[in-house]
XYZ file of C-alpha atoms in Angstrom:
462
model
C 93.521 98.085 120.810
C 96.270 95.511 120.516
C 93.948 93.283 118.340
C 91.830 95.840 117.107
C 91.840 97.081 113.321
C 92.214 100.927 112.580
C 91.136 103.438 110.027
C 94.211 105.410 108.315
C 93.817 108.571 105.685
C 96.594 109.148 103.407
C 97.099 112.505 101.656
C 100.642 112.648 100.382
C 102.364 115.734 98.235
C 100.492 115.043 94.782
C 104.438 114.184 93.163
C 105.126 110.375 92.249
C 108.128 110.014 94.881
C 105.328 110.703 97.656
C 102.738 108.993 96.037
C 104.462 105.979 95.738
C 105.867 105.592 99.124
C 102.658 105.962 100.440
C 100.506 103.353 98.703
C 103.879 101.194 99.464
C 102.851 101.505 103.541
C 99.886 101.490 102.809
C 99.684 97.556 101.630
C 101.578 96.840 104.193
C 98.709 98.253 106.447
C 95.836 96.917 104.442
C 97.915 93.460 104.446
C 97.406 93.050 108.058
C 93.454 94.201 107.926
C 93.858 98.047 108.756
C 91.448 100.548 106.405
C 93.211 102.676 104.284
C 91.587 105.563 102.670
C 93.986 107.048 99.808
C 93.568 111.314 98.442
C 94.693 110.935 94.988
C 94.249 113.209 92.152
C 91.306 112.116 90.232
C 93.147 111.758 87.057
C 96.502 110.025 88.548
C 94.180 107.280 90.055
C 94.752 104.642 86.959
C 98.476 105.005 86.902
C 98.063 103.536 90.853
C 95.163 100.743 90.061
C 97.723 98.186 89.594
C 100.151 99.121 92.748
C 97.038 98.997 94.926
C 97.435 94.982 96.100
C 94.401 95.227 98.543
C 91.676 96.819 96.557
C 89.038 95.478 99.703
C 90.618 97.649 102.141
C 92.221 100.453 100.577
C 90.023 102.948 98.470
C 91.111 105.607 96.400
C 89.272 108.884 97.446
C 89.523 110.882 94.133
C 90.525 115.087 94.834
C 89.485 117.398 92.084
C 93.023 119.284 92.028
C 91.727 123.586 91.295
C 93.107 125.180 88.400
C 95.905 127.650 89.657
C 96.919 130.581 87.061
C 100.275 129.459 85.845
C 99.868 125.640 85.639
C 98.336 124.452 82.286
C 95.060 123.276 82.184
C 94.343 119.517 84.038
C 97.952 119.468 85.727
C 97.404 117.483 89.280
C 100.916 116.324 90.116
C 104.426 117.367 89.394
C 104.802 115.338 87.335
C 102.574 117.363 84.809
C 104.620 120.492 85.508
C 108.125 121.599 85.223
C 110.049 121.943 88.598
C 110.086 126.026 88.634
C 105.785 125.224 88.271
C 105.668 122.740 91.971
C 104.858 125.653 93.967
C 102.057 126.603 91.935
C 100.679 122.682 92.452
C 101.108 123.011 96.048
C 99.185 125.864 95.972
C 96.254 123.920 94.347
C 97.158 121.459 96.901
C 96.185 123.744 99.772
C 92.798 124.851 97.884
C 91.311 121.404 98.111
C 91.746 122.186 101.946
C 87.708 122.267 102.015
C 87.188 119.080 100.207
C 90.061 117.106 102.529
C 88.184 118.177 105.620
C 84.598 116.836 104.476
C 86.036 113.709 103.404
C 87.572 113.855 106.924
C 84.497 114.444 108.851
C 82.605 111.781 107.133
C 85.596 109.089 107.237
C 86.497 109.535 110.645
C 89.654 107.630 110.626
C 91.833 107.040 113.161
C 95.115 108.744 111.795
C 95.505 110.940 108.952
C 99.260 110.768 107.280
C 100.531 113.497 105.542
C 103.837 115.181 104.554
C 103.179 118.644 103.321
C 99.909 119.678 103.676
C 100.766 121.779 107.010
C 97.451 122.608 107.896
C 96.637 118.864 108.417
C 97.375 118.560 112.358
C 95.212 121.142 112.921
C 92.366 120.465 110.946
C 92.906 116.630 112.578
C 92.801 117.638 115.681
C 89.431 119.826 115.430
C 88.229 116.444 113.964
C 89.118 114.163 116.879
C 91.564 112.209 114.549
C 95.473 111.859 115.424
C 97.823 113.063 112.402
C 101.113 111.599 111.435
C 103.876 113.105 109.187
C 104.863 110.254 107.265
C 108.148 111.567 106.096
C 109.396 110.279 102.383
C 112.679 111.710 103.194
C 115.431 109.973 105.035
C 116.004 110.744 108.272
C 119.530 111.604 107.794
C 118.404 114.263 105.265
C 115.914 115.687 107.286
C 118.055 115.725 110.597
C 120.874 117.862 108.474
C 118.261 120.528 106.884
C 115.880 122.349 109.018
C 115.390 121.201 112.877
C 114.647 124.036 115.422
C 118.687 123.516 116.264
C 119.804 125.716 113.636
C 117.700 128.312 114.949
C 117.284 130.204 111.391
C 114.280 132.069 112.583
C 117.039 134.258 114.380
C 119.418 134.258 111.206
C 119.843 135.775 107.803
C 119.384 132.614 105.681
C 122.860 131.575 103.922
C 124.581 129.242 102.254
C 127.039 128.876 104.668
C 124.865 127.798 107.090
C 124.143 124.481 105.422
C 127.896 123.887 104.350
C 127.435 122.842 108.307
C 126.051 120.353 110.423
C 123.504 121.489 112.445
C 124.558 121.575 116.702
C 124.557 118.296 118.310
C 123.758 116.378 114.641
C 125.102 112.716 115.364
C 128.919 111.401 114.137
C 128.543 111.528 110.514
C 130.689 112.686 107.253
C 127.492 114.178 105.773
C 128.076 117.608 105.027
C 127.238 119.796 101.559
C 129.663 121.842 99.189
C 128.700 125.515 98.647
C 127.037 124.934 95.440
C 124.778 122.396 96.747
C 124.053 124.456 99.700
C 121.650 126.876 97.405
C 118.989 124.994 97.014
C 118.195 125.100 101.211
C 118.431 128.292 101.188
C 115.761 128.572 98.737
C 113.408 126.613 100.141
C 113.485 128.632 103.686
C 113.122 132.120 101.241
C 110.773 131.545 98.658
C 107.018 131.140 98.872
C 106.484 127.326 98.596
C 102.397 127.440 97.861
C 100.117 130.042 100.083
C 102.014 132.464 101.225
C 104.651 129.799 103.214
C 108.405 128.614 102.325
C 108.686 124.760 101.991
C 111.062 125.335 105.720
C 108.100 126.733 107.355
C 105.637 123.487 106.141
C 108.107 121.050 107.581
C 108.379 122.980 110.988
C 104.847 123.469 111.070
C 103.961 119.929 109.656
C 106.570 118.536 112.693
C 106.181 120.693 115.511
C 101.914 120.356 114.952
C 101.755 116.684 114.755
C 101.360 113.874 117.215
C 104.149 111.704 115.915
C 106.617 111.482 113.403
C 107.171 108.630 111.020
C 109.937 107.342 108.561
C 110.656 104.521 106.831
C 114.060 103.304 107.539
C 115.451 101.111 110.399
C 117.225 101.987 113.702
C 120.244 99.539 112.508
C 120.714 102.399 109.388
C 119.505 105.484 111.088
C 118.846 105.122 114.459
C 120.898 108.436 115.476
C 119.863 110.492 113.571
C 115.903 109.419 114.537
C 116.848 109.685 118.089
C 118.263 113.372 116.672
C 114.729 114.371 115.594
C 112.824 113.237 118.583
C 115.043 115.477 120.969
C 114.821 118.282 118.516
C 110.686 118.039 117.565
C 109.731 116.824 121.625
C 108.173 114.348 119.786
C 107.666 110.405 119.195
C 109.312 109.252 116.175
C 108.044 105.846 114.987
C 109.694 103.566 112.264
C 108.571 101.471 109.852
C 110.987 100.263 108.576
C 112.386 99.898 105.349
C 108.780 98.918 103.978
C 110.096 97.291 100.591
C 107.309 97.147 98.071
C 105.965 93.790 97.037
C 105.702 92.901 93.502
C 101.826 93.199 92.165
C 100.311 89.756 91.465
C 101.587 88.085 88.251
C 104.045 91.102 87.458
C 106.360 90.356 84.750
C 108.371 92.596 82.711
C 107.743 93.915 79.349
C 109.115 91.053 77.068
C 110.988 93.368 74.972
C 112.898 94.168 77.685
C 113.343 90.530 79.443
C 114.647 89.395 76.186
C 117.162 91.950 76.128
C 118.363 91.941 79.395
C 118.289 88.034 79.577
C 120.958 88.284 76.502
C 123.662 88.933 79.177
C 125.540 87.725 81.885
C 124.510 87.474 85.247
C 125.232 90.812 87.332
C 126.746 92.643 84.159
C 124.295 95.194 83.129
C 124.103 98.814 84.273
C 120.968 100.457 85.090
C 120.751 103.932 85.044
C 117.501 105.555 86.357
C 117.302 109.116 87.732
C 113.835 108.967 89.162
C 109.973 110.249 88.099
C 111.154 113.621 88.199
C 114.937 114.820 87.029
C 115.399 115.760 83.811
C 119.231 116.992 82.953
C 120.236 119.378 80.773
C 121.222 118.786 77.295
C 125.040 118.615 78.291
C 124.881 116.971 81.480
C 122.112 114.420 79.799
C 125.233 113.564 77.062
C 127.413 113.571 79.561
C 125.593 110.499 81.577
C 125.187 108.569 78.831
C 128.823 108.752 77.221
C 130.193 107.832 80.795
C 128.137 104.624 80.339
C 129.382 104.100 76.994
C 132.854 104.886 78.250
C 133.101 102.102 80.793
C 132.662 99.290 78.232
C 129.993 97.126 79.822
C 126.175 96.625 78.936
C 123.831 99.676 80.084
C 119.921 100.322 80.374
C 119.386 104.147 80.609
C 115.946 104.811 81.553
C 116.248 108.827 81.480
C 113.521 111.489 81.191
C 114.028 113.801 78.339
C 115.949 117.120 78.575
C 112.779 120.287 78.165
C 112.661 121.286 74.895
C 113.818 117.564 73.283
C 111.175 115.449 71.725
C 112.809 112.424 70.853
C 116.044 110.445 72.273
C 117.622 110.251 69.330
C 117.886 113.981 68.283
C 119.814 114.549 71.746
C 122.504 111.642 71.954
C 125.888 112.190 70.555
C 127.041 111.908 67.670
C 127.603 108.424 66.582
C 126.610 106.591 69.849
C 123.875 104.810 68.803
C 126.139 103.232 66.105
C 129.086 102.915 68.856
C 126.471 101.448 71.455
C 123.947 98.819 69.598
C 123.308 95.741 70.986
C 125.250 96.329 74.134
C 123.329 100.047 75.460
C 119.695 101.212 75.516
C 118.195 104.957 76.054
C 114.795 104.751 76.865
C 112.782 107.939 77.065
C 109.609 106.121 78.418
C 108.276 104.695 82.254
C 109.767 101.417 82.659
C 109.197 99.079 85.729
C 112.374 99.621 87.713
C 111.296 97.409 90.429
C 111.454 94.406 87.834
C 114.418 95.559 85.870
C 116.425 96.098 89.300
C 115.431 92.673 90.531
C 116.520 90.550 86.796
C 119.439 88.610 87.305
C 121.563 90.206 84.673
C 121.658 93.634 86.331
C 124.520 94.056 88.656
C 124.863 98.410 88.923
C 122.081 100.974 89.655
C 123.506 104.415 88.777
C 120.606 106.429 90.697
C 119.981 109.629 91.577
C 119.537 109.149 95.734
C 116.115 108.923 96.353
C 115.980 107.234 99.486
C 113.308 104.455 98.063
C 115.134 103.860 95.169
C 118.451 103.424 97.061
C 116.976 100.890 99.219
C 115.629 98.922 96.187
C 118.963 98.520 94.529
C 120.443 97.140 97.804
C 117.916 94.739 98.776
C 118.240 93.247 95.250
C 122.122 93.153 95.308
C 123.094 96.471 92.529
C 126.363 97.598 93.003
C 125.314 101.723 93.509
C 127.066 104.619 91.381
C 125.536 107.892 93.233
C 124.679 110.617 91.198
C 122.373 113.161 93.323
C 120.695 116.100 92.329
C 119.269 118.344 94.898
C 118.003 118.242 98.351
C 117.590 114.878 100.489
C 119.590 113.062 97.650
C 122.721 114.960 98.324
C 122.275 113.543 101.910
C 121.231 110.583 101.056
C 124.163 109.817 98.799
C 126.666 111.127 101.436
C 125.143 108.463 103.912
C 125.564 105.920 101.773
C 129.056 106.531 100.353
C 130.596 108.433 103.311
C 128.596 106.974 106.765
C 127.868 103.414 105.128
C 130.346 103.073 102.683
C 127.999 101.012 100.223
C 128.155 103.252 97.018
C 130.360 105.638 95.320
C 129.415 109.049 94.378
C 130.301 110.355 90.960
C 132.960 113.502 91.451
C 131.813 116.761 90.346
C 133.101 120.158 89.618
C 133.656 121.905 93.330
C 132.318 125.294 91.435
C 129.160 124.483 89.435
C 128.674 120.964 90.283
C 128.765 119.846 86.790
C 129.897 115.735 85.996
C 131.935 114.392 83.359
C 131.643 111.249 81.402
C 134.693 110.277 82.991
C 133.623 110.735 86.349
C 130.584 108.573 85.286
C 133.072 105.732 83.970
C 135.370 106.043 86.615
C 132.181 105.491 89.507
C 130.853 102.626 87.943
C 134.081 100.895 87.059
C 135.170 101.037 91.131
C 132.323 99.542 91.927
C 132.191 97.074 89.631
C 135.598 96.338 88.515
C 137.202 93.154 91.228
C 140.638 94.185 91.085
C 139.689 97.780 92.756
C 140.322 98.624 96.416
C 137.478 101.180 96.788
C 135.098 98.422 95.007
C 136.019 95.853 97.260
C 135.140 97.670 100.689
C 131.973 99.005 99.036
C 130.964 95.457 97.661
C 131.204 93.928 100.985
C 129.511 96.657 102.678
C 126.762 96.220 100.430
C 126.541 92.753 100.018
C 126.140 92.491 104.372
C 123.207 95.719 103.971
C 121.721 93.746 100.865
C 121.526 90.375 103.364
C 120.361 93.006 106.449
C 117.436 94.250 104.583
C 116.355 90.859 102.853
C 116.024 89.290 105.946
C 112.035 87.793 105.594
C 111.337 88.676 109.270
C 112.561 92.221 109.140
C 110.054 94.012 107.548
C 107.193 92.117 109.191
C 108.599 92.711 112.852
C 108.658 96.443 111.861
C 105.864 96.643 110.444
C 104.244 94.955 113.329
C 105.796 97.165 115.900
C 105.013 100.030 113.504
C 101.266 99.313 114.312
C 101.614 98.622 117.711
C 102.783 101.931 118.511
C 100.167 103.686 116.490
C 97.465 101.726 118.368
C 99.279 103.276 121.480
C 98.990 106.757 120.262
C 95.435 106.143 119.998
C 95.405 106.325 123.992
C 97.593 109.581 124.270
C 96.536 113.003 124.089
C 97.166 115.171 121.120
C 100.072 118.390 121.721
């Protein structure tokens, strides 16, 4: 096979921080001849026409997502839906179950990827076809949360239990405070789509499969991959950090080029909490006076609060007035990718997902961590704790609640010369930044990364 080109399905969680990811590896794939057939959500497909960079090799294969009672009429991603609603679209997920095998039989790829569609190895395997989680998640987050180590099928789920590292997790400050330590709990309770808890898909999804994936190097994570693969019995595979490339002839909105370009290089804060969070009211005011607070040029690009219908009737009182010409709140998508990457922008105060974290690095952001549930907690832990490349914002040890202060304080450490904490974090960065922008280390992983899937192709499925 070692010259040979392969057929690869993708069907990711129908959410935009799976979505993404995957058309990310999948260019990578196509870029190097490989056959990528991509489930998407019939009516998501044109917000992904532009990120597809190999339109000859990868095809969109358009699922009709079934109407669920609960979710409004035409919602296909979570996007669509508040976050109390994503069970109900990962129930609809599991109904096109039919229409995924079908597509399956008359595809016949090679390899089907998948995160949470649990009943993919199985239906794979009926099928001839090997099946791959492709994990979105880092694997320091998913080493920490639910491997067979912990043993909770003999346990009364608490919080306590994740306040803990699980037995034999590698060297590592990563650990969560009580409050944060809810959410887990409620993923391995509560019914996560048909009649399964989001803890039983992953164990399922990783104990089913014939390998595990992630993308993320050995140099980063390496223990905690070598963690997995003794605790799953099964081959892990990397692909490395599998940066995205920039669509052909992408520029960025000239509004916004013309207002960043008004500053100094490296002075501008962007502040970007992902396709998905949206704060409360308070917490939302909060953010935004902590950027205000530290005195230096900001870009918020912030989804709005439920219930608020325009940016304005939300901020407080007098900011706009206190922050024109030198801040910006920005209730719409922009392209982060573009905005991270201009010259002016020196601090990414992000909310942890692992993609986005890697983007600010490789294009040299100072990072201001400001999680908010699950793998981000983790994430940010690994990078401010394990790496020492970011500083998380402090929060209330009860309720978990920031201040604008806390905000201020964050970014001005990392950015300010004169501090201590900033300079350790700054040259921590600066050596991962020149680590991960190294031309040949995406390739050579990427390139391994294909090698060993050609292997699997000779081994027999669990």
């Amino acid at each position: 096979m070692s010259k040979k080109t392969f057929q690869v399905a993708m069907l990711p969680w129908f959410a935009m921080g799976h979505l993404i990811p995957y058309i990310n590896i999948s260019n990578k794939l196509a870029q190097r001849g490989h056959r990528i057939s991509f489930f998407i959500p019939t009516n998501t497909i044109p917000k992904f026409d532009h990120l597809n960079l190999h339109p000859d090799l990868i095809t969109f294969i358009p699922v009709t997502v079934p109407h669920v009672d609960g979710l409004p009429h035409g919602a296909e991603t979570t996007t669509d839906v508040s976050y109390v609603l994503h069970p109900l679209i990962m129930t609809a997920m599991d109904l096109t179950q039919p229409s995924i095998e079908a597509s399956l039989k008359h595809l016949k790829p090679h390899f089907v990827f998948f995160d949470l569609a649990h009943w993919i190895p199985a239906l794979a395997r009926r099928l001839g076809i090997k099946s791959v989680h492709y994990s979105v998640v880092s694997p320091a987050a998913s080493a920490y949360l639910f491997v067979p180590g912990r043993k909770l099928h003999e346990k009364q789920w608490a919080q306590s239990e994740f306040m803990k590292q699980p037995p034999g997790y590698p060297a590592s400050s990563i650990k969560l405070a009580s409050y944060e330590a809810l959410a887990p709990v409620g993923l391995g309770v509560n019914k996560f789509g048909s009649g399964i808890t989001f803890a039983e898909r992953l164990s399922i999804s990783r104990s089913d499969c014939d390998a595990i994936s992630f993308k993320t190097c050995t140099e980063i994570e390496g223990r905690f991959c070598d963690y997995i693969e003794k605790q799953y019995k099964k081959t892990v595979i990397l692909a490395g950090p599998v940066m995205p490339d920039p669509p052909p002839a992408a520029t960025l909105e000239e509004r916004w080029e013309k207002w960043l370009g008004s500053f100094e290089p490296k002075t501008v804060i962007f502040c970007s909490l992902g396709s998905e969070c949206r704060l409360g009211k308070e917490q939302f005011q909060e953010l935004v006076l902590g950027l205000e607070l530290s005195g230096m040029p900001f870009f918020a690009a912030l989804k709005l609060p439920l219930g608020a219908e325009k940016i304005e009737n939300i901020l407080p009182t007098g900011f706009l007035e206190r922050t024109q010409g030198r801040g910006i709140v920005y209730g719409g998508w922009v392209q982060q990718q573009l905005i991270l990457a201009h010259s002016s922008v020196g601090c990414n105060v992000t909310h942890c997902g692992y993609g986005s974290l890697l983007e600010a690095v490789i294009n040299e952001c100072e990072l201001v961590l400001i999680p908010q549930y699950g793998d981000q907690i983790i994430n940010s832990r690994l990078m401010s704790g394990d790496l020492e490349v970011g500083v998380e914002v402090e929060r209330d040890k009860e309720d978990g609640l920031f201040t604008s202060e806390g905000v201020c304080k964050a970014i001005r450490l990392v950015m300010e010369v004169d501090s201590e904490v900033g300079k350790k974090v700054r040259a921590n960065r600066a050596k991962l930044s020149e680590f991960l922008s190294r031309k040949s280390l995406d390739s050579s992983y990427i390139d391994s990364f294909v090698q060993k899937l050609q292997g699997l192709l000779g081994m027999t499925s669990p």
